[in-house]
Coordinates of C-alpha atoms in Angstrom, one line a residue:
M19 CA 0.1 -0.2 0.2
Q20 CA 1.1 3.6 -0.3
P21 CA 2.2 5.0 3.2
Q22 CA -1.2 6.8 4.6
P23 CA -1.2 10.2 6.5
A24 CA -1.5 9.1 10.1
Y25 CA -2.1 9.8 14.1
L26 CA -1.5 8.0 16.9
L27 CA -4.9 8.3 19.4
H28 CA -3.7 5.5 21.9
R29 CA -0.9 3.0 23.1
R30 CA -0.4 0.7 25.0
P31 CA 2.3 -2.1 25.7
Y32 CA 1.9 -5.3 24.2
R33 CA 3.6 -8.3 24.5
E34 CA 6.9 -7.7 25.6
T35 CA 8.3 -5.2 22.5
S36 CA 5.6 -4.0 20.8
A37 CA 2.3 -1.8 21.0
L38 CA -1.2 -2.4 20.3
V39 CA -2.0 1.6 18.4
D40 CA -5.4 3.4 17.2
M41 CA -4.6 5.3 14.7
L42 CA -6.4 8.1 12.6
T43 CA -5.8 8.0 9.1
L44 CA -6.7 9.5 5.8
D45 CA -8.6 7.2 3.9
H46 CA -9.2 4.3 5.9
G47 CA -10.8 6.5 9.2
L48 CA -10.0 4.1 12.3
V49 CA -7.3 1.4 11.9
R50 CA -6.1 -1.3 15.6
A51 CA -2.8 -2.3 15.0
V52 CA 0.1 -4.0 15.6
A53 CA 3.7 -2.1 16.0
R54 CA 6.7 -5.0 16.8
G55 CA 9.2 -3.6 18.4
V56 CA 8.1 0.0 19.3
Q57 CA 9.0 -0.7 23.0
R58 CA 12.6 -1.5 22.9
P59 CA 14.5 1.1 24.4
R60 CA 17.0 2.1 22.2
G61 CA 13.8 1.4 18.9
R62 CA 14.0 4.1 16.6
A63 CA 10.1 3.8 15.9
R64 CA 9.6 4.6 19.9
G65 CA 10.2 8.2 19.8
I66 CA 8.7 8.6 16.0
L67 CA 5.4 7.1 17.4
Q68 CA 4.1 9.5 19.9
P69 CA 0.7 11.4 20.0
F70 CA 0.2 14.9 17.6
M71 CA 2.8 13.9 15.8
P72 CA 1.5 13.7 12.2
L73 CA 3.1 10.6 10.5
Q74 CA 2.6 8.3 7.1
V75 CA 2.2 5.2 8.0
T76 CA 1.5 1.9 6.3
W77 CA 0.4 -1.8 7.4
S78 CA -0.7 -5.0 5.8
G79 CA -3.2 -7.7 7.0
R80 CA -6.7 -8.4 6.3
R81 CA -8.6 -8.9 9.6
E82 CA -9.4 -5.9 11.9
L83 CA -6.4 -5.9 14.1
K84 CA -3.1 -5.0 11.0
T85 CA 0.3 -4.9 11.8
L86 CA 2.0 -1.6 11.0
N87 CA 5.3 -2.1 8.8
M88 CA 6.8 2.0 8.2
I89 CA 6.1 4.4 10.8
E90 CA 7.4 8.0 9.6
A91 CA 7.0 11.4 11.0
S92 CA 5.9 14.0 8.3
G93 CA 6.2 16.3 9.8
S94 CA 6.5 18.4 13.8
P95 CA 4.7 17.8 16.9
T96 CA 2.1 20.0 18.3
L97 CA 3.5 21.0 21.9
L98 CA 0.6 21.3 24.5
A99 CA 0.6 21.1 28.2
G100 CA -2.1 21.3 30.9
E101 CA -5.7 22.0 30.0
G102 CA -4.4 21.5 25.7
V103 CA -3.6 18.2 26.1
I104 CA -6.6 17.2 28.0
C105 CA -8.8 19.2 25.3
A106 CA -7.0 16.5 22.8
L107 CA -7.1 13.3 25.1
Y108 CA -10.7 13.9 24.7
A109 CA -10.7 14.2 21.4
H110 CA -8.8 10.9 21.2
E111 CA -11.5 9.1 23.3
I112 CA -14.7 10.2 21.5
M113 CA -13.0 8.6 17.8
V114 CA -11.9 5.5 19.7
R115 CA -15.3 5.3 21.0
C116 CA -17.1 6.6 18.7
L117 CA -15.8 6.2 15.1
P118 CA -16.3 2.0 14.1
R119 CA -13.1 0.1 12.5
E120 CA -12.2 1.2 8.9
L121 CA -14.4 3.7 8.1
P122 CA -13.1 6.4 6.2
V123 CA -13.5 9.9 7.9
E124 CA -11.5 12.2 5.9
R125 CA -13.3 15.7 7.0
V126 CA -12.6 14.2 10.7
F127 CA -9.1 13.5 9.9
V128 CA -8.8 16.9 8.8
H129 CA -10.5 18.2 11.4
Y130 CA -8.6 17.5 13.9
G131 CA -5.0 18.1 11.8
G132 CA -6.9 21.9 11.9
L133 CA -7.6 21.5 15.8
L134 CA -4.5 20.6 17.1
P135 CA -2.9 24.1 16.4
A136 CA -6.3 25.8 18.0
L137 CA -5.8 23.6 21.8
T138 CA -2.3 25.5 22.1
R139 CA -4.8 28.9 22.0
P140 CA -6.8 28.9 25.2
A141 CA -9.3 31.5 23.6
E142 CA -9.4 29.4 20.8
R143 CA -9.8 25.9 22.8
A144 CA -13.9 25.6 23.1
A145 CA -15.0 26.7 19.8
A146 CA -12.6 24.6 18.0
L147 CA -13.7 21.5 20.2
R148 CA -17.6 22.2 19.3
R149 CA -16.8 22.0 15.6
F150 CA -14.8 19.1 15.8
E151 CA -17.7 17.3 17.6
I152 CA -20.0 18.3 15.0
T153 CA -18.0 16.9 12.2
L154 CA -17.6 13.6 14.3
L155 CA -21.4 13.4 15.2
T156 CA -22.1 14.6 10.9
E157 CA -19.9 12.0 9.6
L158 CA -21.8 9.0 11.3
D159 CA -25.2 10.8 10.5
A160 CA -25.6 11.3 14.6
E161 CA -25.5 15.1 14.5
P162 CA -28.5 17.4 16.0
V163 CA -31.2 18.0 14.0
F164 CA -32.6 21.5 14.3
L165 CA -36.7 20.5 13.9
T166 CA -39.1 19.6 16.6
E167 CA -39.4 15.8 16.7
T168 CA -43.0 16.3 14.6
E169 CA -40.6 18.1 12.4
Q170 CA -41.7 21.8 12.7
P171 CA -39.4 24.5 13.0
L172 CA -38.4 25.6 16.3
D173 CA -40.0 28.5 17.6
P174 CA -37.7 31.0 18.7
H175 CA -40.0 32.1 21.8
C176 CA -40.1 28.0 23.1
H177 CA -37.7 25.9 25.7
Y178 CA -36.8 23.1 24.0
V179 CA -35.2 19.2 25.4
Y180 CA -32.9 17.6 23.2
L181 CA -34.4 14.1 22.8
S182 CA -30.7 12.3 21.8
H183 CA -32.7 9.2 20.6
A184 CA -34.7 11.2 17.4
R185 CA -31.5 13.3 17.4
R186 CA -34.4 16.3 17.6
F187 CA -36.2 18.3 20.2
R188 CA -39.2 18.6 22.1
A189 CA -41.2 21.3 23.5
V190 CA -41.4 22.2 27.6
A191 CA -43.9 23.9 29.2
E192 CA -43.4 27.9 30.3
G193 CA -40.6 28.2 33.4
Q194 CA -39.2 24.5 32.8
K195 CA -35.9 23.9 32.2
G196 CA -35.1 24.0 28.5
C197 CA -32.7 25.5 25.8
E198 CA -34.2 28.9 24.5
G199 CA -35.6 27.8 20.4
R200 CA -33.9 31.4 19.6
T201 CA -30.6 30.3 20.8
L202 CA -30.6 26.8 19.0
N203 CA -31.7 28.4 15.9
L204 CA -28.3 30.5 16.4
L205 CA -26.2 27.0 16.3
A206 CA -28.6 25.6 13.5
H207 CA -27.6 27.9 11.4
G208 CA -23.9 27.2 12.5
D209 CA -22.9 29.7 14.7
W210 CA -20.9 28.4 17.1
E211 CA -18.6 30.9 18.1
A212 CA -20.6 33.8 19.6
A213 CA -20.8 35.7 22.7
G214 CA -23.1 33.1 25.1
L215 CA -23.4 29.6 23.6
A216 CA -20.4 28.3 24.2
G217 CA -22.5 26.8 27.6
V218 CA -25.5 25.5 25.2
A219 CA -23.0 24.1 22.6
K220 CA -20.8 22.3 25.1
W221 CA -24.2 20.4 26.1
L222 CA -26.1 19.8 23.2
T223 CA -22.5 17.9 21.5
R224 CA -22.9 16.2 24.9
A225 CA -26.3 14.8 24.6
A226 CA -25.8 14.2 21.2
L227 CA -22.3 12.1 21.9
S228 CA -23.9 10.6 24.8
P229 CA -25.5 7.2 23.0
L230 CA -22.5 6.8 21.1
L231 CA -20.2 7.1 24.3
G232 CA -21.9 4.3 26.5
E233 CA -22.0 4.7 29.7
T234 CA -18.1 4.6 30.8
P235 CA -16.8 7.6 32.3
L236 CA -14.1 9.5 29.6
R237 CA -10.6 9.3 31.2
S238 CA -9.9 12.7 29.6
R239 CA -13.2 13.9 32.0
M240 CA -12.1 13.3 34.5
L241 CA -8.6 14.2 34.6
M242 CA -9.9 18.0 33.8
Q243 CA -11.9 17.7 36.4
Q244 CA -9.2 16.9 38.8
L245 CA -7.0 20.0 37.4
Y246 CA -9.8 22.4 37.8
T247 CA -9.7 21.1 41.7
Q248 CA -6.5 21.4 41.6
R249 CA -6.6 25.0 40.7
Q250 CA -9.3 25.3 42.9
Q251 CA -7.0 24.4 45.2
S252 CA -4.0 26.1 44.5
K253 CA -6.1 29.0 44.5
A254 CA -7.7 29.2 48.2
A255 CA -4.4 28.1 49.8
A256 CA -3.0 32.0 47.9
D257 CA -5.8 34.0 48.9

């Protein structure tokens, strides 16, 4: 096969000197493979097969578990730290959990390549993650449809809850908790970065991803909560 652009999403030891890896590839989507010898202390591939590094890879095998034959760096890694790393790990987790093996998702690959540099800039992280989540959901035919459950347009003056099983919205009675139709219509037109919409956008993508992710908690969310707790404790100690 021709070398394939790829990113490492997850890596864990396998036997003595190898690793099991999940990779996002340009033309083949999520690929799981054995990377032989990458755990050797002096192995050349050990330093190349790292997260946030653009790669060129080839593999062989007809079954779901492939064997990596070539691993080359095709650029420099994106340097992330702290919250930026956790946000990237979150993107990795939802891809590994949600994507079927070897489903071509070129748009997800391209958006992931744009997500990494955005995560180095704190002010851009939230909007970049929402765009990435929506791209992933769209490729899986699981994105929210901004209509009511009876296929009617959303009334700007009504409030709605999201029905994840139907991918649509249900109006709630006045005074009940829900999201304003006007706000949802802004999101429907792609206005995910408008002032004041960050909380609603996060709520909606989380609700849409929930059926795909299952009940097992995301490790990245737990890490983010730990980071937040540490910051609060440090702030309290400083005061």
